[in-house]
Tab-separated table of C-alpha atoms in Angstrom:
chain	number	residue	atom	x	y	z
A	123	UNK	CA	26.712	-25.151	-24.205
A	124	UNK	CA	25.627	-28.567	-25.318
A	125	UNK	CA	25.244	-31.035	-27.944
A	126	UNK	CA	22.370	-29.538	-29.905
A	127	UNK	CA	18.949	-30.877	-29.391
A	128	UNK	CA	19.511	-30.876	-25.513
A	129	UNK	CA	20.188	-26.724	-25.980
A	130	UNK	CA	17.617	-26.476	-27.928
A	131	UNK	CA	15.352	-28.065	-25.415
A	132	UNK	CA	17.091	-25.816	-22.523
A	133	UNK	CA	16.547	-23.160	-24.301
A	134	UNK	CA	13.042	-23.645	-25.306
A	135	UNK	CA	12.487	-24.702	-21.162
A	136	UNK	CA	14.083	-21.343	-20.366
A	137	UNK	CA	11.432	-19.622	-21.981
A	138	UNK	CA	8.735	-20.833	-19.611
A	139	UNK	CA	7.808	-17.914	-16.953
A	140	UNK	CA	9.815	-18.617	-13.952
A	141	UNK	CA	12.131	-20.889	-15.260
A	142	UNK	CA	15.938	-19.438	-15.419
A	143	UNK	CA	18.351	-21.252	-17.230
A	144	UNK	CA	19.819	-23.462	-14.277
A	145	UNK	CA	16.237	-24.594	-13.654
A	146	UNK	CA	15.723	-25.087	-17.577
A	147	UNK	CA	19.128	-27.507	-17.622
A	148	UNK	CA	17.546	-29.433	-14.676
A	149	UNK	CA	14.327	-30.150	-16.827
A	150	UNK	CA	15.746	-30.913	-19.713
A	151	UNK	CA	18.238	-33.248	-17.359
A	152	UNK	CA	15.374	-35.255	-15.915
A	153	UNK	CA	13.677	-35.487	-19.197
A	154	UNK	CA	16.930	-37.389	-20.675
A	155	UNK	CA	16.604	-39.517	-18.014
A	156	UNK	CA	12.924	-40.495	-17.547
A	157	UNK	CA	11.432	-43.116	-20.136
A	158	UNK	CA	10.905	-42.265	-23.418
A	159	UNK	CA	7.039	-43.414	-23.076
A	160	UNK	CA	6.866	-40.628	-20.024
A	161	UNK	CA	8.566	-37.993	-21.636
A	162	UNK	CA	6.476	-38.590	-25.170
A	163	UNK	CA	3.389	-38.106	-22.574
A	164	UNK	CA	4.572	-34.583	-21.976
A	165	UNK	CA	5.230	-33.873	-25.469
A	166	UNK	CA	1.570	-35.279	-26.290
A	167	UNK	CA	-0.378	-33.316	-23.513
A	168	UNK	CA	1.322	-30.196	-24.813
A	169	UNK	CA	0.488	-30.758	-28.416
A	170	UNK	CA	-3.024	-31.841	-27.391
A	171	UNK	CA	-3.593	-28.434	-25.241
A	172	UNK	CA	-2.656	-26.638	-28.099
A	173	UNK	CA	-4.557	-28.726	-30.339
A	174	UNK	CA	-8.098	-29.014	-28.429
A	175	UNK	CA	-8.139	-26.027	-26.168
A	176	UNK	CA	-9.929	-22.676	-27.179
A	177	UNK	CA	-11.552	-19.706	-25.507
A	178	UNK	CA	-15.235	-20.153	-24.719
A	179	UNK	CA	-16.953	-17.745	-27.396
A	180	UNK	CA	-19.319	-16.946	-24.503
A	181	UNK	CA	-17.499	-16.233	-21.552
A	182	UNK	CA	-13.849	-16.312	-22.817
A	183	UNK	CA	-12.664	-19.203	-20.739
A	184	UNK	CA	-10.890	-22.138	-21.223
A	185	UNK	CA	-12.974	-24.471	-23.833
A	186	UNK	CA	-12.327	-27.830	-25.401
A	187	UNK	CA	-15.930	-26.764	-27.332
A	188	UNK	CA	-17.287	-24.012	-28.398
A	189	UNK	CA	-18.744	-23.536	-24.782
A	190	UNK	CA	-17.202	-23.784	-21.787
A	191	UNK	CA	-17.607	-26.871	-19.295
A	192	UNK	CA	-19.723	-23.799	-17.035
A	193	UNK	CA	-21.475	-22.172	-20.072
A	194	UNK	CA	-22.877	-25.221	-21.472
A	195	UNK	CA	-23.670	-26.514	-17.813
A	196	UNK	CA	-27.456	-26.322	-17.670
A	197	UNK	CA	-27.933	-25.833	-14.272
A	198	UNK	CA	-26.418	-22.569	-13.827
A	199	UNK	CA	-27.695	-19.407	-12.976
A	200	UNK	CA	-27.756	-17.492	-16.374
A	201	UNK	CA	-29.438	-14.140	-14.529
A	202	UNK	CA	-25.349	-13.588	-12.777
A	203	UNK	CA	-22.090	-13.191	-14.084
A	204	UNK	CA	-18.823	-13.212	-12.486
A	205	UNK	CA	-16.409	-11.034	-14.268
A	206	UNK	CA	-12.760	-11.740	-13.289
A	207	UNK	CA	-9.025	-11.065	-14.872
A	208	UNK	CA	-8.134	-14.683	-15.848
A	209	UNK	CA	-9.229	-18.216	-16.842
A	210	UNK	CA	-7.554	-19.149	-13.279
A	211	UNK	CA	-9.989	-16.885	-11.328
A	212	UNK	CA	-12.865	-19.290	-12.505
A	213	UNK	CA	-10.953	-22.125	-11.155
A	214	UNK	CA	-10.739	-20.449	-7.713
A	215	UNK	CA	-14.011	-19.501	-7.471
A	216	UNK	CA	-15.175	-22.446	-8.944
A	217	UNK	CA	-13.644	-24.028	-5.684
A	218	UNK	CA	-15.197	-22.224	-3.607
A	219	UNK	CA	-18.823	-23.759	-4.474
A	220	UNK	CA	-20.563	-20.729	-3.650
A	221	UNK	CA	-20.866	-19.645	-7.096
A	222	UNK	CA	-23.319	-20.792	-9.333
A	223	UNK	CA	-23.843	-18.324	-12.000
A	224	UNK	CA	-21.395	-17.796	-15.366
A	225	UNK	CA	-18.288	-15.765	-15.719
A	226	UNK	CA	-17.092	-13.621	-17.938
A	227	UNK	CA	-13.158	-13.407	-18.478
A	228	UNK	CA	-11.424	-10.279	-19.122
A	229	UNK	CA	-8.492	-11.198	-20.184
A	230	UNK	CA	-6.231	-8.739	-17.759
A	231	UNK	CA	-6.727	-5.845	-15.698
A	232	UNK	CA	-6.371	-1.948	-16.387
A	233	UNK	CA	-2.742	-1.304	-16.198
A	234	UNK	CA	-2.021	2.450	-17.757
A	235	UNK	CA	1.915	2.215	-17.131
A	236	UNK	CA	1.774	-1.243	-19.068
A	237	UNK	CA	-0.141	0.084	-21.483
A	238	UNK	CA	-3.734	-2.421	-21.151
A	239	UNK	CA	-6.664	-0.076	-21.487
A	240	UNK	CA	-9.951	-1.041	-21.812
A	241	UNK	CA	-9.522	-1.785	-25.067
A	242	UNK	CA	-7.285	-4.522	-24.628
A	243	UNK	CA	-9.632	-6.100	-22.380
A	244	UNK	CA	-13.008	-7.755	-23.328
A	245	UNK	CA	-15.202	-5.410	-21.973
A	246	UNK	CA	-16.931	-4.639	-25.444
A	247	UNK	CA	-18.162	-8.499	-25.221
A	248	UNK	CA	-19.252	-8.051	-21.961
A	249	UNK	CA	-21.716	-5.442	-22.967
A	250	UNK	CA	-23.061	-7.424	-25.676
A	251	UNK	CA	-23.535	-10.005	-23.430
A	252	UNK	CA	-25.429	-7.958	-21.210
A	253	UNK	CA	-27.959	-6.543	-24.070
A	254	UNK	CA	-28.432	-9.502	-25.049
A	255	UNK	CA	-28.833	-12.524	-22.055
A	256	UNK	CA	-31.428	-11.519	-18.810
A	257	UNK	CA	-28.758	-10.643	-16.697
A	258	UNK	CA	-29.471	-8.960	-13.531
A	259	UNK	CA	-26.475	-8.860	-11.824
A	260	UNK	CA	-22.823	-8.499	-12.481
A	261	UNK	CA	-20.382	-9.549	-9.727
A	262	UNK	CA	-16.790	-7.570	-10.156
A	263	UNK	CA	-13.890	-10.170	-9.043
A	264	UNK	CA	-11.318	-8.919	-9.984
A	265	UNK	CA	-7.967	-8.607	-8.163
A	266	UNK	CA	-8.086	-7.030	-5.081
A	267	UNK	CA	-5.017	-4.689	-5.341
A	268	UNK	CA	-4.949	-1.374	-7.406
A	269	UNK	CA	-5.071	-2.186	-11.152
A	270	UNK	CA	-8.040	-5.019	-10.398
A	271	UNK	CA	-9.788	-2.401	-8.153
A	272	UNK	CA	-9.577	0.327	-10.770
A	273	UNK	CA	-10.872	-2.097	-13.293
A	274	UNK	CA	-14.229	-2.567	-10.819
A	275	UNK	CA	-14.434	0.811	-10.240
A	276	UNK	CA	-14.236	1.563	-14.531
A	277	UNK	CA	-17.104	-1.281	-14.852
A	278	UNK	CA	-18.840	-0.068	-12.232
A	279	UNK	CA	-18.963	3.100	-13.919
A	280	UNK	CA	-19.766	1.561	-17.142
A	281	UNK	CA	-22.558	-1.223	-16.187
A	282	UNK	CA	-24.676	0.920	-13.187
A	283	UNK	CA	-26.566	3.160	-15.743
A	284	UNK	CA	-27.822	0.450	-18.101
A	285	UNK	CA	-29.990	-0.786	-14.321
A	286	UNK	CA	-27.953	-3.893	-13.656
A	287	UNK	CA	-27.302	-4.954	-10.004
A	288	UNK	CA	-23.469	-4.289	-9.803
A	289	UNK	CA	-21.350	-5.759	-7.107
A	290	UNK	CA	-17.738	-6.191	-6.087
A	291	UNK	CA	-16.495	-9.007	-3.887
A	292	UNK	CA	-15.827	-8.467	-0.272
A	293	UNK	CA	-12.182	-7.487	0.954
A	294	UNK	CA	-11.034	-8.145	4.250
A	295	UNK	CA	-9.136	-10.718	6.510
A	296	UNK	CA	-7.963	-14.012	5.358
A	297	UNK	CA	-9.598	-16.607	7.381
A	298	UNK	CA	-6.998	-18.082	10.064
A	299	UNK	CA	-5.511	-14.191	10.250
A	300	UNK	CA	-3.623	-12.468	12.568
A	301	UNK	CA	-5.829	-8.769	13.243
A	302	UNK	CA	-2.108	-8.032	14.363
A	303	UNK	CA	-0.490	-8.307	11.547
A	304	UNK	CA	-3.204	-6.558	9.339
A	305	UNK	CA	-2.218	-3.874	7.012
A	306	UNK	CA	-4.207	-0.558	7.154
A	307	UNK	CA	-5.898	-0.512	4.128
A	308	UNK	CA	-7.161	-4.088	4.381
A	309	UNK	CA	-8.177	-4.039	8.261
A	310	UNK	CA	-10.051	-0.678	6.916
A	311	UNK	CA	-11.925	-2.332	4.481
A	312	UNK	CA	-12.841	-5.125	6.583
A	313	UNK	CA	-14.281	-2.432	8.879
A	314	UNK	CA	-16.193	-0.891	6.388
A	315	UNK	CA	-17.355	-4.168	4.531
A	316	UNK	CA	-18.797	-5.137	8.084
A	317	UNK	CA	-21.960	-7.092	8.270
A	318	UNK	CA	-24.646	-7.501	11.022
A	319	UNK	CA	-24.560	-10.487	12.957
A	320	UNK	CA	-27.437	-12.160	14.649
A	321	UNK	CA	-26.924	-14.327	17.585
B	104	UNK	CA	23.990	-8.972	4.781
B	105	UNK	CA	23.954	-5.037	4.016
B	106	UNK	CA	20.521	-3.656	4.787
B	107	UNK	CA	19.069	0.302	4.475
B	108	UNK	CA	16.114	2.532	5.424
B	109	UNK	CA	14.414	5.116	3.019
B	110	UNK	CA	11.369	6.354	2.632
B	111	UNK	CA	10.339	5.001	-1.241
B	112	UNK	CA	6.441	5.656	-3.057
B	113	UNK	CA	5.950	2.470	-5.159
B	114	UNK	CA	6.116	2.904	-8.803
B	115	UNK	CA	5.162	-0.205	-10.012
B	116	UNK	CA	4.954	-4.255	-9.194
B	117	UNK	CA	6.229	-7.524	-11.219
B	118	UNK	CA	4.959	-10.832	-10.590
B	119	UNK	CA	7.783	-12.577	-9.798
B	120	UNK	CA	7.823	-16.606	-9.651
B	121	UNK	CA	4.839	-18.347	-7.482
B	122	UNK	CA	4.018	-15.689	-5.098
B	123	UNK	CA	6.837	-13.006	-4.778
B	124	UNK	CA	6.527	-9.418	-7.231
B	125	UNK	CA	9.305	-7.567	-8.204
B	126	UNK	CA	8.162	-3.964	-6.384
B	127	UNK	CA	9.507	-0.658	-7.957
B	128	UNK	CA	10.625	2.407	-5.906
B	129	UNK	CA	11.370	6.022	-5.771
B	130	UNK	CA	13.374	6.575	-2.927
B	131	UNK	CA	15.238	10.156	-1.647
B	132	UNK	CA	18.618	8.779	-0.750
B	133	UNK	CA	19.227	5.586	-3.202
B	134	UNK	CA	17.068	7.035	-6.118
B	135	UNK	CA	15.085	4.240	-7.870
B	136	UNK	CA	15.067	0.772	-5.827
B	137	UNK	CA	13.946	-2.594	-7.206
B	138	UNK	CA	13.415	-5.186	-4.474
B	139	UNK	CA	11.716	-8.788	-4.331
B	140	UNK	CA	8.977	-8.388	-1.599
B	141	UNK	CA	8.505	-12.426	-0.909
B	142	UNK	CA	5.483	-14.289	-0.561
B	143	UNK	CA	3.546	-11.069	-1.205
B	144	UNK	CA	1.155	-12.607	-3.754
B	145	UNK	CA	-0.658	-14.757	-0.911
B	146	UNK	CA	-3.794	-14.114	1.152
B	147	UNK	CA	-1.858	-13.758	4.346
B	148	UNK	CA	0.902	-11.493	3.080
B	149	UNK	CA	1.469	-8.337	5.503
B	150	UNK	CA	3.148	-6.657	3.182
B	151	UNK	CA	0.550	-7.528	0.359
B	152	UNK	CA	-1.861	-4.084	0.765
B	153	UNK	CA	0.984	-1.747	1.928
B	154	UNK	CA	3.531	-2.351	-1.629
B	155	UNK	CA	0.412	-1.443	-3.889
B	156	UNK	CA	1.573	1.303	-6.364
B	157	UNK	CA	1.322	4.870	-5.101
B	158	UNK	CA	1.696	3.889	-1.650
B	159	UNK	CA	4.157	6.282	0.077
B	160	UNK	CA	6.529	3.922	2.369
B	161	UNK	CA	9.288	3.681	4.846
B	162	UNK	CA	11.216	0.496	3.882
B	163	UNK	CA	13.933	-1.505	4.952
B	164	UNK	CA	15.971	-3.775	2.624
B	165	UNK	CA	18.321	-5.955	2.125
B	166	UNK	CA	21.085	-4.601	-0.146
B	167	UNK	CA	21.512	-7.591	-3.296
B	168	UNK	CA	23.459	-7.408	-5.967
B	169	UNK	CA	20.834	-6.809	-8.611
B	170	UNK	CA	17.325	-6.887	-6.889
B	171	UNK	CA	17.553	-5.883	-3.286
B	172	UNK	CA	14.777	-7.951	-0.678
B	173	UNK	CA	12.081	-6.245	1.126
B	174	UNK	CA	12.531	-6.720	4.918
B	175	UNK	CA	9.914	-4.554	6.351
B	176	UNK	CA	7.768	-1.786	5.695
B	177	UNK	CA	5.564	0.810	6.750
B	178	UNK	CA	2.891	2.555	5.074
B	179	UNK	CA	3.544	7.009	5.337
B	180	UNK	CA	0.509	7.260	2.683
B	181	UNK	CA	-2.001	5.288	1.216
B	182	UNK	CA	-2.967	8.212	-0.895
B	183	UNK	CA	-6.654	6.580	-0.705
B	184	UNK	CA	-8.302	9.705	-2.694
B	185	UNK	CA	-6.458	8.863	-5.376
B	186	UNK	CA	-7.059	5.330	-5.313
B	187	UNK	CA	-10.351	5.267	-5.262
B	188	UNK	CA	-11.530	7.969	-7.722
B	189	UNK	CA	-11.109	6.678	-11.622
B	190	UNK	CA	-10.701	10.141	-12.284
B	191	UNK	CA	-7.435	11.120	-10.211
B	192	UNK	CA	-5.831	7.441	-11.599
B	193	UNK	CA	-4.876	8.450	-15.056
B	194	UNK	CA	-2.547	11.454	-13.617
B	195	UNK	CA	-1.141	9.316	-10.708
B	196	UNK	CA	-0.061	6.818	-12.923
B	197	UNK	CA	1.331	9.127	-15.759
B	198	UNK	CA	3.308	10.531	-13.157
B	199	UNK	CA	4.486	7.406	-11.558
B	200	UNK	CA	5.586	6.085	-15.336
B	201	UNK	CA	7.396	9.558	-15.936
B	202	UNK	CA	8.905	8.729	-12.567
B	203	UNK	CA	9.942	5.815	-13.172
B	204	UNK	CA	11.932	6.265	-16.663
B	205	UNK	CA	13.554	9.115	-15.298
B	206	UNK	CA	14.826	8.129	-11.864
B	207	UNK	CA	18.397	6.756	-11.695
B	208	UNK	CA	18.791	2.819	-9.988
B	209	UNK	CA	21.157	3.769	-6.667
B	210	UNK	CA	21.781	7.683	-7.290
B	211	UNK	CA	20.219	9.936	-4.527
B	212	UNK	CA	17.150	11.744	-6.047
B	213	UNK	CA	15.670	13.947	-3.041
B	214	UNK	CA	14.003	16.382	-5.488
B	215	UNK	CA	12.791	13.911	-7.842
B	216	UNK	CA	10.977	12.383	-4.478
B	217	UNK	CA	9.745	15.328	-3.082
B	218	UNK	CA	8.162	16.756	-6.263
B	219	UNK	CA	6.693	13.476	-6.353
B	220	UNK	CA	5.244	12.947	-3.431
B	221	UNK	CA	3.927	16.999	-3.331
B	222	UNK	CA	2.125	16.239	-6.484
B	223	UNK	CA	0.273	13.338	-5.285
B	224	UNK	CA	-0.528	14.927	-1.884
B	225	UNK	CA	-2.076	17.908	-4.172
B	226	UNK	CA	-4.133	15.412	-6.390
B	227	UNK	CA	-5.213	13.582	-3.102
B	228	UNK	CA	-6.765	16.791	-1.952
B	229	UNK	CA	-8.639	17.792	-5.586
B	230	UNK	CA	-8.165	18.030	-8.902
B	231	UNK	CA	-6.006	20.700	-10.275
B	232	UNK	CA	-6.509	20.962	-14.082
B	233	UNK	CA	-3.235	22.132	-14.398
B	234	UNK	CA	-1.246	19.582	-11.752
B	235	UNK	CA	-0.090	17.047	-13.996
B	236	UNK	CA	1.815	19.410	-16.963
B	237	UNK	CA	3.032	21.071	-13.772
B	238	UNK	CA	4.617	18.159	-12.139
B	239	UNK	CA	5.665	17.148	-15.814
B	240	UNK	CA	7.398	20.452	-16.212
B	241	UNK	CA	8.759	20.280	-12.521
B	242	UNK	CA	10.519	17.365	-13.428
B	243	UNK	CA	11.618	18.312	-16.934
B	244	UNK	CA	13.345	21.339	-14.554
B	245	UNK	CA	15.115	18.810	-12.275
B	246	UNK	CA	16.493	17.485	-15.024
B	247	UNK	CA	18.094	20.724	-16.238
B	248	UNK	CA	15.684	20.644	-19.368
B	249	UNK	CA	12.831	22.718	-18.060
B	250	UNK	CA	11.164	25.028	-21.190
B	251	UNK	CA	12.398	28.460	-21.955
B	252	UNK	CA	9.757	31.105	-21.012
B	253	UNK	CA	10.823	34.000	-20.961
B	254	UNK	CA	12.052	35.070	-24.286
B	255	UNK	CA	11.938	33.260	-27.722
B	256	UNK	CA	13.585	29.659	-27.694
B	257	UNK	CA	14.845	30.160	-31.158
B	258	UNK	CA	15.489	33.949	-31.530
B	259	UNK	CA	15.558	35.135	-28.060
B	260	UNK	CA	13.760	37.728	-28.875
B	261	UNK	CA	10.917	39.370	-25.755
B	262	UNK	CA	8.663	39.460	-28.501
B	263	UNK	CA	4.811	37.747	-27.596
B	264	UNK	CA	4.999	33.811	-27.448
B	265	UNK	CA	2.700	32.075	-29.947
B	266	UNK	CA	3.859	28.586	-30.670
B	267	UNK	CA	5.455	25.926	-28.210
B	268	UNK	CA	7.840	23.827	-29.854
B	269	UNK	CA	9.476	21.096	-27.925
B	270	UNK	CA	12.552	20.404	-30.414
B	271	UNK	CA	13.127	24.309	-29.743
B	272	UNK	CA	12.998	23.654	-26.074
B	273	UNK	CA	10.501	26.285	-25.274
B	274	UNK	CA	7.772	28.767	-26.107
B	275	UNK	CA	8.654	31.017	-29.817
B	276	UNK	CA	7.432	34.227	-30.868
B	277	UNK	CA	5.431	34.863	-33.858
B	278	UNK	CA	8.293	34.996	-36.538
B	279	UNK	CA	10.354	31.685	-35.665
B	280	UNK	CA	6.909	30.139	-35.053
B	281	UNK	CA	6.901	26.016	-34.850
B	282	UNK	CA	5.085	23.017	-33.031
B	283	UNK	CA	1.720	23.831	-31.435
B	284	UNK	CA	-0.086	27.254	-31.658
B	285	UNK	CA	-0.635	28.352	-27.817
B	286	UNK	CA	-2.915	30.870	-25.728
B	287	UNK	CA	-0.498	33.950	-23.958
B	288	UNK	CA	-2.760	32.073	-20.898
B	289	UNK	CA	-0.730	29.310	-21.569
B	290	UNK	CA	2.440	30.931	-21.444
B	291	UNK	CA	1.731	32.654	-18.394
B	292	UNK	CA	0.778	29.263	-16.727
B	293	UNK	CA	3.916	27.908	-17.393
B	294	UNK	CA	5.763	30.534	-16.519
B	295	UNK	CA	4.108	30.362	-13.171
B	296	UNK	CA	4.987	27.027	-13.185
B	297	UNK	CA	8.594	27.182	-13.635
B	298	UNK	CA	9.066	30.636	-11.970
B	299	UNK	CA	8.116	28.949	-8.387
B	300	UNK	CA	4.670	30.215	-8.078
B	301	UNK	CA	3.018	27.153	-8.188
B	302	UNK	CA	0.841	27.728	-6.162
B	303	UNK	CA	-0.801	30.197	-7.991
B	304	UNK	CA	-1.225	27.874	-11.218
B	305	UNK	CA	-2.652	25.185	-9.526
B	306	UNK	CA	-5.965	27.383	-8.757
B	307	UNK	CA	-6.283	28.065	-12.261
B	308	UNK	CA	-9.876	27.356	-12.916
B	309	UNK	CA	-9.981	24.159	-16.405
B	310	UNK	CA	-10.052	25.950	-19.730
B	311	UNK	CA	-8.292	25.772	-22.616
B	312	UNK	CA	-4.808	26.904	-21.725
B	313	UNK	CA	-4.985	24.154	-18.216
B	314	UNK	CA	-5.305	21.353	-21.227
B	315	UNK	CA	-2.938	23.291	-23.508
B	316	UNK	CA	-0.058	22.910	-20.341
B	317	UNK	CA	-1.056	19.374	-20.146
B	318	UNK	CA	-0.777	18.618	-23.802
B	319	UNK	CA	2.725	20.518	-24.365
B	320	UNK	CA	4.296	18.992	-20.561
B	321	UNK	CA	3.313	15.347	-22.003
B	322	UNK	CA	4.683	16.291	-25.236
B	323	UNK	CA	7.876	17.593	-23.657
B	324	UNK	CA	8.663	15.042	-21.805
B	325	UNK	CA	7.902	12.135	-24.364
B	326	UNK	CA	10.760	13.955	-26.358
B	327	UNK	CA	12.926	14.121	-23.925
B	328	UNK	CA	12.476	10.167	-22.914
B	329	UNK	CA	12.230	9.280	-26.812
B	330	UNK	CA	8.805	7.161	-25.799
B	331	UNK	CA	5.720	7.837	-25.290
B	332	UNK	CA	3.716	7.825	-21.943
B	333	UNK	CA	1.542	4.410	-22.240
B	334	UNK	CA	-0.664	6.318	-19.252
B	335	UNK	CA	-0.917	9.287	-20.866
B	336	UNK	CA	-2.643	8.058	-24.268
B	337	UNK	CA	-5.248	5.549	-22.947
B	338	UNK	CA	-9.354	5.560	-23.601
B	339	UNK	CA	-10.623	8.257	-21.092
B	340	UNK	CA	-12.540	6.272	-18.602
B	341	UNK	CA	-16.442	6.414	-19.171
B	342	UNK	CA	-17.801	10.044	-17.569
């Protein structure tokens, strides 16, 4: 134990996911340590998150507005949406730069043993969305292991009969693989997901 | 370090720091396992598509004190029927979570895994209405609190079964009636069930005494684990 504003600190750093408390008593350490002026900066940037970031009351991502930075971009593609788990996924895909239509965050993925049904995931908005906006096609990117694939597979369900265009990401080999070292189930997908090639 | 082989059939996965999960098994010889499988959360991860829950496995680990460590592992089963119809998930996964709060960390559970995997060989070939209160019932057996069929739970009487009642343990007859009213189909399914003719139940055609079993096996065992089963209760999937 120590004196206590540094336990409280420890303890409030040992909350953080993935920090135990050994790693929490090296934070707090360095942040005795550091300038007062650096360590204020952390304090402000976490107050200011709090403060100034919302969800997007379109596409439930990550907002300092009440749009996001790609809903009130006006050069998007408003006729696709990408629907994936987490406010992360838009960051990946957003690095991909192959994307240029909105998203639509869920918020999760099915998970029956944890309890998250589609009721605890924004699916509801989603079809709102999709009566209202001209949106012709739906892109399903979420995770590609079981609980993201059975979340597809329930929107896919959902979204074909109201005669949207409804398509889930590829699955296959990561680029730079091994076919050696390929599991089954993904080497049998990439088999399946095949495409033509012309020389 | 100490390392073993067993077959397992993932229960369920944990993210666990940056890219490792926390992967949950049911194992024959060493009963429920919980092991870190490293680095599985990135693109290039071998063992990323073969620790997906209901994947039957044969593993190798690392013995730890807490969480054992994944070392290598080989897929038996994919069970890919089940995985890819939206209707087969909800029963896989209710029987996985029953699984999983009944299995014993490090005690040998050989008919725990075989009843187990039989049921989700069965659901990977069709739909059984009745497969899921069986293999809830099956288990309930194992662990020496099966229902009592064959007379009255209360009176003991071989009068006709009416009611199931699971704080009486079993089916009742019509004067120590409790619980749920249920069909003498229902009874007689059950009875199959427990009475080893399994086989029999499992081609019962759906009607009301298939979703009857279901309904009292769910109850059952939610009584017996003093929870209930999050699978079991969620929004039916859009038909």
């Amino acid at each position: 134990m120590f004196a206590g504003p540094i336990q409280e600190l420890v303890d409030e750093l040992g909350r953080l996911p993935g920090v135990g408390p050994k790693s929490a008593q090296r934070i707090a350490f360095h942040l005795l340590e550091v300038s007062k002026e650096e360590a204020l900066r952390l304090a402000a940037s976490i107050a200011e998150v709090k403060d100034r970031i919302r969800l997007c009351e379109r596409c439930f991502n990550v907002a300092e507005s009440e749009l996001c930075a790609v809903c009130s971009d006006t050069r998007r593609d408003l006729s696709i949406v990408c629907v994936v788990e987490d406010p992360r996924d838009v960051v990946a895909v957003e690095r991909t730069r192959e994307f240029h239509g909105l998203y639509h965050v869920l918020g999760g993925a099915l998970n029956p043993i944890d309890g998250i049904g589609p009721e605890q995931l924004r699916v509801r908005d989603l079809l709102v969305r999709l009566s209202d906006d001209g949106i012709v096609e739906v892109i399903l990117c979420t995770n590609p292991n079981l609980e993201g694939e059975a979340t597809a597979m329930y929107l896919a369900r959902l979204l074909s009969p109201l005669g949207i265009r409804v398509t889930r990401i590829a699955s296959g080999l990561p680029v730079g693989g091994d076919l050696e070292y390929a599991d089954e189930l993904t080497l049998g997908r990439a088999l399946v997901g095949r495409r033509e090639m012309s020389g | 370090m100490a390392t073993f082989r067993d077959e397992g059939v993932v229960l369920r996965t944990m993210k666990l720091g940056e890219a490792d999960r926390i992967v949950t098994f049911v194992t024959p010889d060493h009963g429920k396992v919980r092991a870190v499988a490293k680095g599985i959360r990135k693109p290039k991860s071998k063992l990323a598509g073969q620790l997906e829950p209901i994947t039957h496995v044969t593993m190798m680990c690392w013995k730890g004190r807490e969480l054992d460590v994944v070392q290598q592992v080989q897929v038996i089963d994919h069970f890919k029927a089940i995985r890819e119809d939206l209707d087969r998930m909800p029963a896989a996964f209710t029987m996985l979570e029953a699984v999983d709060l009944v299995a014993v960390e490090r005690q040998p559970m050989p008919g725990l895994f075989k009843t187990l995997t039989g049921a989700l060989r069965t659901l990977a070939e069709g739909t059984g209405p009745v497969l899921l209160g069986a293999f809830l019932f099956r288990l309930l057996d194992l662990e020496g609190v099966g229902p009592i069929v064959d007379s009255c739970a209360s009176c003991s009487e071989d009068a006709p079964l009416v009611a199931f009642d699971e704080h009486a343990g079993g089916f009742l007859c019509r004067s120590c009636r409790s619980g749920q009213p249920v069909a003498p189909e229902t009874v007689e399914l059950v009875r199959q069930i427990v009475g080893g003719q399994l086989r029999q139940a499992l081609a019962a055609p759906p009607s009301r005494a298939t979703a009857e079993v279901e309904r009292i096996a769910t109850l059952t065992m939610e009584y017996h684990l003093d929870r209930q089963l999050r699978s079991a209760h969620l929004a039916p999937g859009p038909q």
